[in-house]
C-alpha cells in the first residue's frame, strides 16, 4: 500500500547536524512532489520544505532557510532532510508527506513522523 | 505569508451533536483549502480537499464549505472517533500554512 516511513531522528546538541530519511513505497516516487512538515511538542503544524517531482524546485520556510537541505535518491525512493546548525527551536516531530495534485493540491499520505530533540 | 486563523481553538461537544469549525485566511486562497484530522500520537490525515471534496473513505458526516477567505468544516452526528484536533491548510501559496488547530473534546 501507499506508505511513507521516516527515520533518522534523535537527540542532538545545538549546532550539530542530523539527516532524516523518508522511504516511500506503493507508488512511483518520481511522480510526486514531497514536503517535510514539523510539529513542536504540543503545538501545531509548520511547513518546512518541498521538493518538486522532477527535483528541480526546492523551497524552504524562512525559519530553516540556509540550514536545512531537502534531497532525494530516486533509486531508493527515499527523501532526505539534512539539518545543519540545529537550534533548540527545531525540536519537533518531523513528518514527510506526499503532495497529491489535481486542480488543487493536498498532502496524502503522511508518514508516522520521526522525533528530533535539540538540547545540550 | 498567508495567515490561517481557526476558531474556536477548542470545542466541547457530545456524541450526536453537530459542530462547525471556522478557518479564515488573511488573503484569498481561492479553493486551495484543505482540512486534516489528527488524533493523539498519530499523523494528520486529510479529510477534505479543495474546500468541500471529501477524501475517499471519509464519512459523509464531514463536510466543508466556503470560498476565498472564509471556510467552515462541519461535522454532523458526532461519533466517538471524531474527537481529535482539526487543522485547516492553505496550499495556494508557498509557504504552505496551517491554522493553529481546533481541539474537539467530548462533553
mmCIF file of C-alpha atoms in Angstrom:
data_model
loop_
_atom_site.group_PDB
_atom_site.id
_atom_site.type_symbol
_atom_site.label_atom_id
_atom_site.label_comp_id
_atom_site.label_asym_id
_atom_site.label_seq_id
_atom_site.Cartn_x
_atom_site.Cartn_y
_atom_site.Cartn_z
ATOM 1 C CA UNK A 1 0.000 0.000 0.000
ATOM 2 C CA UNK A 2 0.979 3.651 -0.295
ATOM 3 C CA UNK A 3 3.288 4.350 2.601
ATOM 4 C CA UNK A 4 5.911 6.767 3.870
ATOM 5 C CA UNK A 5 8.280 5.772 6.661
ATOM 6 C CA UNK A 6 10.553 8.320 8.304
ATOM 7 C CA UNK A 7 13.714 7.578 10.239
ATOM 8 C CA UNK A 8 16.851 9.268 11.492
ATOM 9 C CA UNK A 9 15.510 11.350 14.337
ATOM 10 C CA UNK A 10 17.239 11.584 17.678
ATOM 11 C CA UNK A 11 18.728 13.801 20.341
ATOM 12 C CA UNK A 12 21.392 16.227 19.183
ATOM 13 C CA UNK A 13 23.250 19.162 20.695
ATOM 14 C CA UNK A 14 22.677 22.701 19.433
ATOM 15 C CA UNK A 15 24.825 23.499 16.429
ATOM 16 C CA UNK A 16 25.135 19.886 15.344
ATOM 17 C CA UNK A 17 23.630 18.145 12.315
ATOM 18 C CA UNK A 18 21.154 15.367 11.644
ATOM 19 C CA UNK A 19 19.817 13.727 8.483
ATOM 20 C CA UNK A 20 16.261 12.459 8.294
ATOM 21 C CA UNK A 21 15.078 9.902 5.765
ATOM 22 C CA UNK A 22 11.631 9.165 4.362
ATOM 23 C CA UNK A 23 11.245 5.926 2.423
ATOM 24 C CA UNK A 24 8.302 5.709 0.054
ATOM 25 C CA UNK A 25 6.578 2.577 -1.167
ATOM 26 C CA UNK A 26 3.479 1.563 -3.067
ATOM 27 C CA UNK A 27 3.667 4.238 -5.764
ATOM 28 C CA UNK A 28 6.007 5.810 -8.311
ATOM 29 C CA UNK A 29 8.247 8.074 -6.250
ATOM 30 C CA UNK A 30 9.329 10.378 -9.061
ATOM 31 C CA UNK A 31 5.753 11.298 -9.997
ATOM 32 C CA UNK A 32 5.200 13.337 -6.855
ATOM 33 C CA UNK A 33 6.233 16.460 -5.007
ATOM 34 C CA UNK A 34 7.168 15.831 -1.384
ATOM 35 C CA UNK A 35 7.136 18.004 1.715
ATOM 36 C CA UNK A 36 8.530 17.989 5.217
ATOM 37 C CA UNK A 37 6.249 19.321 7.951
ATOM 38 C CA UNK A 38 7.155 19.566 11.623
ATOM 39 C CA UNK A 39 5.203 19.731 14.848
ATOM 40 C CA UNK A 40 6.794 21.019 18.028
ATOM 41 C CA UNK A 41 5.656 19.287 21.224
ATOM 42 C CA UNK A 42 2.065 20.248 21.987
ATOM 43 C CA UNK A 43 1.967 22.683 19.080
ATOM 44 C CA UNK A 44 0.520 22.933 15.581
ATOM 45 C CA UNK A 45 1.828 22.034 12.143
ATOM 46 C CA UNK A 46 4.609 24.010 10.460
ATOM 47 C CA UNK A 47 5.571 23.513 6.829
ATOM 48 C CA UNK A 48 9.325 23.184 6.388
ATOM 49 C CA UNK A 49 10.287 22.452 2.787
ATOM 50 C CA UNK A 50 9.277 20.886 -0.500
ATOM 51 C CA UNK A 51 10.925 19.206 -3.462
ATOM 52 C CA UNK A 52 9.124 19.076 -6.798
ATOM 53 C CA UNK A 53 8.514 15.828 -8.655
ATOM 54 C CA UNK A 54 11.351 16.429 -11.100
ATOM 55 C CA UNK A 55 13.678 17.519 -8.303
ATOM 56 C CA UNK A 56 14.267 20.910 -9.851
ATOM 57 C CA UNK A 57 12.400 23.034 -7.333
ATOM 58 C CA UNK A 58 13.232 23.178 -3.669
ATOM 59 C CA UNK A 59 11.598 25.710 -1.397
ATOM 60 C CA UNK A 60 12.113 26.363 2.296
ATOM 61 C CA UNK A 61 10.443 28.075 5.202
ATOM 62 C CA UNK A 62 12.328 31.177 6.309
ATOM 63 C CA UNK A 63 12.937 29.544 9.693
ATOM 64 C CA UNK A 64 15.158 26.859 8.142
ATOM 65 C CA UNK A 65 16.498 28.523 5.001
ATOM 66 C CA UNK A 66 20.260 28.200 4.734
ATOM 67 C CA UNK A 67 20.382 25.482 7.414
ATOM 68 C CA UNK A 68 18.207 22.664 6.048
ATOM 69 C CA UNK A 69 18.510 20.941 2.668
ATOM 70 C CA UNK A 70 15.978 18.645 1.035
ATOM 71 C CA UNK A 71 17.192 15.981 -1.372
ATOM 72 C CA UNK A 72 16.234 12.584 -2.708
ATOM 73 C CA UNK A 73 17.602 9.321 -4.049
ATOM 74 C CA UNK A 74 15.107 8.169 -6.650
ATOM 75 C CA UNK A 75 16.791 4.762 -6.943
ATOM 76 C CA UNK A 76 15.878 4.169 -3.304
ATOM 77 C CA UNK A 77 12.539 6.025 -3.379
ATOM 78 C CA UNK A 78 13.835 7.983 -0.433
ATOM 79 C CA UNK A 79 13.549 11.638 0.516
ATOM 80 C CA UNK A 80 16.044 13.253 2.860
ATOM 81 C CA UNK A 81 16.229 16.287 5.098
ATOM 82 C CA UNK A 82 19.726 17.388 6.022
ATOM 83 C CA UNK A 83 19.517 19.606 9.070
ATOM 84 C CA UNK A 84 22.582 21.647 9.984
ATOM 85 C CA UNK A 85 23.229 24.234 12.698
ATOM 86 C CA UNK A 86 20.354 22.855 14.712
ATOM 87 C CA UNK A 87 18.684 25.053 17.319
ATOM 88 C CA UNK A 88 16.511 24.190 20.313
ATOM 89 C CA UNK A 89 13.522 25.619 18.438
ATOM 90 C CA UNK A 90 13.971 22.912 15.782
ATOM 91 C CA UNK A 91 12.825 20.357 18.345
ATOM 92 C CA UNK A 92 9.767 18.700 16.814
ATOM 93 C CA UNK A 93 8.256 15.612 15.281
ATOM 94 C CA UNK A 94 9.162 15.706 11.597
ATOM 95 C CA UNK A 95 6.713 14.318 9.061
ATOM 96 C CA UNK A 96 7.210 13.747 5.367
ATOM 97 C CA UNK A 97 4.141 13.990 3.188
ATOM 98 C CA UNK A 98 3.306 13.319 -0.426
ATOM 99 C CA UNK A 99 1.540 16.037 -2.347
ATOM 100 C CA UNK A 100 -1.453 14.980 -4.387
ATOM 101 C CA UNK A 101 -2.198 17.392 -7.189
ATOM 102 C CA UNK A 102 -5.270 17.722 -9.327
ATOM 103 C CA UNK A 103 -6.785 21.143 -9.832
ATOM 104 C CA UNK A 104 -5.637 21.902 -6.285
ATOM 105 C CA UNK A 105 -3.188 20.081 -4.022
ATOM 106 C CA UNK A 106 -3.105 18.460 -0.626
ATOM 107 C CA UNK A 107 -0.968 16.123 1.457
ATOM 108 C CA UNK A 108 -1.684 12.400 1.428
ATOM 109 C CA UNK A 109 -0.353 10.287 2.939
ATOM 110 C CA UNK A 110 1.849 11.444 5.790
ATOM 111 C CA UNK A 111 4.496 9.307 7.413
ATOM 112 C CA UNK A 112 4.341 8.454 11.098
ATOM 113 C CA UNK A 113 6.952 11.075 11.953
ATOM 114 C CA UNK A 114 10.455 10.942 13.416
ATOM 115 C CA UNK A 115 11.298 12.941 16.564
ATOM 116 C CA UNK A 116 14.144 15.425 16.744
ATOM 117 C CA UNK A 117 15.268 16.901 20.056
ATOM 118 C CA UNK A 118 17.885 19.637 20.095
ATOM 119 C CA UNK A 119 19.256 20.024 23.593
ATOM 120 C CA UNK A 120 22.564 20.364 25.378
ATOM 121 C CA UNK B 1 2.789 34.687 4.150
ATOM 122 C CA UNK B 2 -0.902 33.798 4.313
ATOM 123 C CA UNK B 3 -2.093 33.573 7.919
ATOM 124 C CA UNK B 4 -4.746 30.973 8.687
ATOM 125 C CA UNK B 5 -6.869 31.575 11.770
ATOM 126 C CA UNK B 6 -9.141 28.888 13.145
ATOM 127 C CA UNK B 7 -11.902 29.328 15.639
ATOM 128 C CA UNK B 8 -12.612 28.145 18.164
ATOM 129 C CA UNK B 9 -9.285 26.825 19.464
ATOM 130 C CA UNK B 10 -11.139 24.183 21.418
ATOM 131 C CA UNK B 11 -14.641 22.858 21.420
ATOM 132 C CA UNK B 12 -16.577 20.550 23.689
ATOM 133 C CA UNK B 13 -19.463 18.532 22.259
ATOM 134 C CA UNK B 14 -21.424 15.347 22.807
ATOM 135 C CA UNK B 15 -21.853 12.287 20.647
ATOM 136 C CA UNK B 16 -24.607 13.013 18.146
ATOM 137 C CA UNK B 17 -24.041 16.773 18.120
ATOM 138 C CA UNK B 18 -23.251 18.859 15.057
ATOM 139 C CA UNK B 19 -20.249 21.177 15.265
ATOM 140 C CA UNK B 20 -18.632 23.710 12.970
ATOM 141 C CA UNK B 21 -15.048 24.926 12.856
ATOM 142 C CA UNK B 22 -14.162 28.151 11.139
ATOM 143 C CA UNK B 23 -10.978 28.929 9.215
ATOM 144 C CA UNK B 24 -10.153 32.399 7.939
ATOM 145 C CA UNK B 25 -7.306 33.250 5.582
ATOM 146 C CA UNK B 26 -5.539 36.614 5.635
ATOM 147 C CA UNK B 27 -5.959 36.805 1.855
ATOM 148 C CA UNK B 28 -7.839 34.813 -0.741
ATOM 149 C CA UNK B 29 -6.725 31.224 -1.187
ATOM 150 C CA UNK B 30 -9.411 30.600 -3.839
ATOM 151 C CA UNK B 31 -10.263 26.900 -3.387
ATOM 152 C CA UNK B 32 -6.828 25.747 -2.193
ATOM 153 C CA UNK B 33 -8.165 24.916 1.258
ATOM 154 C CA UNK B 34 -7.826 21.536 2.928
ATOM 155 C CA UNK B 35 -8.845 20.061 6.291
ATOM 156 C CA UNK B 36 -6.901 17.476 8.280
ATOM 157 C CA UNK B 37 -7.722 15.428 11.343
ATOM 158 C CA UNK B 38 -5.042 14.468 13.830
ATOM 159 C CA UNK B 39 -5.517 12.041 16.705
ATOM 160 C CA UNK B 40 -3.071 11.886 19.622
ATOM 161 C CA UNK B 41 0.182 10.190 18.658
ATOM 162 C CA UNK B 42 -0.834 9.907 15.034
ATOM 163 C CA UNK B 43 -0.008 11.698 11.819
ATOM 164 C CA UNK B 44 -2.524 14.107 10.298
ATOM 165 C CA UNK B 45 -4.976 12.626 7.840
ATOM 166 C CA UNK B 46 -6.693 14.557 5.064
ATOM 167 C CA UNK B 47 -10.464 14.766 5.400
ATOM 168 C CA UNK B 48 -11.448 17.346 2.831
ATOM 169 C CA UNK B 49 -9.547 18.960 -0.021
ATOM 170 C CA UNK B 50 -10.412 21.819 -2.347
ATOM 171 C CA UNK B 51 -12.857 23.275 0.214
ATOM 172 C CA UNK B 52 -15.554 20.616 0.027
ATOM 173 C CA UNK B 53 -14.241 17.492 -1.694
ATOM 174 C CA UNK B 54 -14.398 14.553 0.662
ATOM 175 C CA UNK B 55 -11.321 12.343 0.673
ATOM 176 C CA UNK B 56 -12.057 8.754 -0.266
ATOM 177 C CA UNK B 57 -13.100 6.728 2.762
ATOM 178 C CA UNK B 58 -14.059 9.735 4.897
ATOM 179 C CA UNK B 59 -17.598 9.519 6.300
ATOM 180 C CA UNK B 60 -20.203 11.803 4.778
ATOM 181 C CA UNK B 61 -20.921 13.395 8.166
ATOM 182 C CA UNK B 62 -17.874 15.552 7.403
ATOM 183 C CA UNK B 63 -18.474 18.472 5.074
ATOM 184 C CA UNK B 64 -16.680 21.618 4.020
ATOM 185 C CA UNK B 65 -17.822 24.931 2.655
ATOM 186 C CA UNK B 66 -16.663 28.452 1.939
ATOM 187 C CA UNK B 67 -14.681 30.404 -0.600
ATOM 188 C CA UNK B 68 -11.955 32.992 -0.846
ATOM 189 C CA UNK B 69 -11.029 33.728 2.744
ATOM 190 C CA UNK B 70 -13.728 32.116 4.898
ATOM 191 C CA UNK B 71 -14.188 28.388 5.269
ATOM 192 C CA UNK B 72 -16.061 26.005 7.534
ATOM 193 C CA UNK B 73 -15.679 22.371 8.477
ATOM 194 C CA UNK B 74 -18.916 20.863 9.744
ATOM 195 C CA UNK B 75 -19.197 17.500 11.462
ATOM 196 C CA UNK B 76 -22.720 16.154 11.834
ATOM 197 C CA UNK B 77 -23.832 13.422 14.217
ATOM 198 C CA UNK B 78 -20.510 13.346 16.068
ATOM 199 C CA UNK B 79 -19.108 9.896 16.689
ATOM 200 C CA UNK B 80 -16.618 8.891 19.412
ATOM 201 C CA UNK B 81 -13.836 8.508 16.833
ATOM 202 C CA UNK B 82 -14.270 12.142 15.714
ATOM 203 C CA UNK B 83 -12.801 13.595 18.887
ATOM 204 C CA UNK B 84 -9.455 14.851 17.667
ATOM 205 C CA UNK B 85 -7.671 18.020 16.569
ATOM 206 C CA UNK B 86 -8.564 19.576 13.231
ATOM 207 C CA UNK B 87 -6.354 21.782 11.073
ATOM 208 C CA UNK B 88 -7.098 23.832 8.003
ATOM 209 C CA UNK B 89 -4.333 24.303 5.445
ATOM 210 C CA UNK B 90 -3.878 26.633 2.512
ATOM 211 C CA UNK B 91 -1.892 25.254 -0.409
ATOM 212 C CA UNK B 92 -2.364 28.321 -2.602
ATOM 213 C CA UNK B 93 0.964 29.935 -1.812
ATOM 214 C CA UNK B 94 4.355 28.979 -0.506
ATOM 215 C CA UNK B 95 4.924 28.895 2.393
ATOM 216 C CA UNK B 96 2.058 26.496 2.882
ATOM 217 C CA UNK B 97 0.412 27.437 6.143
ATOM 218 C CA UNK B 98 -1.880 25.763 8.628
ATOM 219 C CA UNK B 99 -4.379 27.044 11.107
ATOM 220 C CA UNK B 100 -3.411 26.689 14.745
ATOM 221 C CA UNK B 101 -5.759 23.764 15.206
ATOM 222 C CA UNK B 102 -9.114 23.165 16.872
ATOM 223 C CA UNK B 103 -9.253 20.539 19.580
ATOM 224 C CA UNK B 104 -12.614 18.778 19.693
ATOM 225 C CA UNK B 105 -13.293 17.211 23.065
ATOM 226 C CA UNK B 106 -16.045 15.038 24.440
ATOM 227 C CA UNK B 107 -18.541 16.808 26.695
#
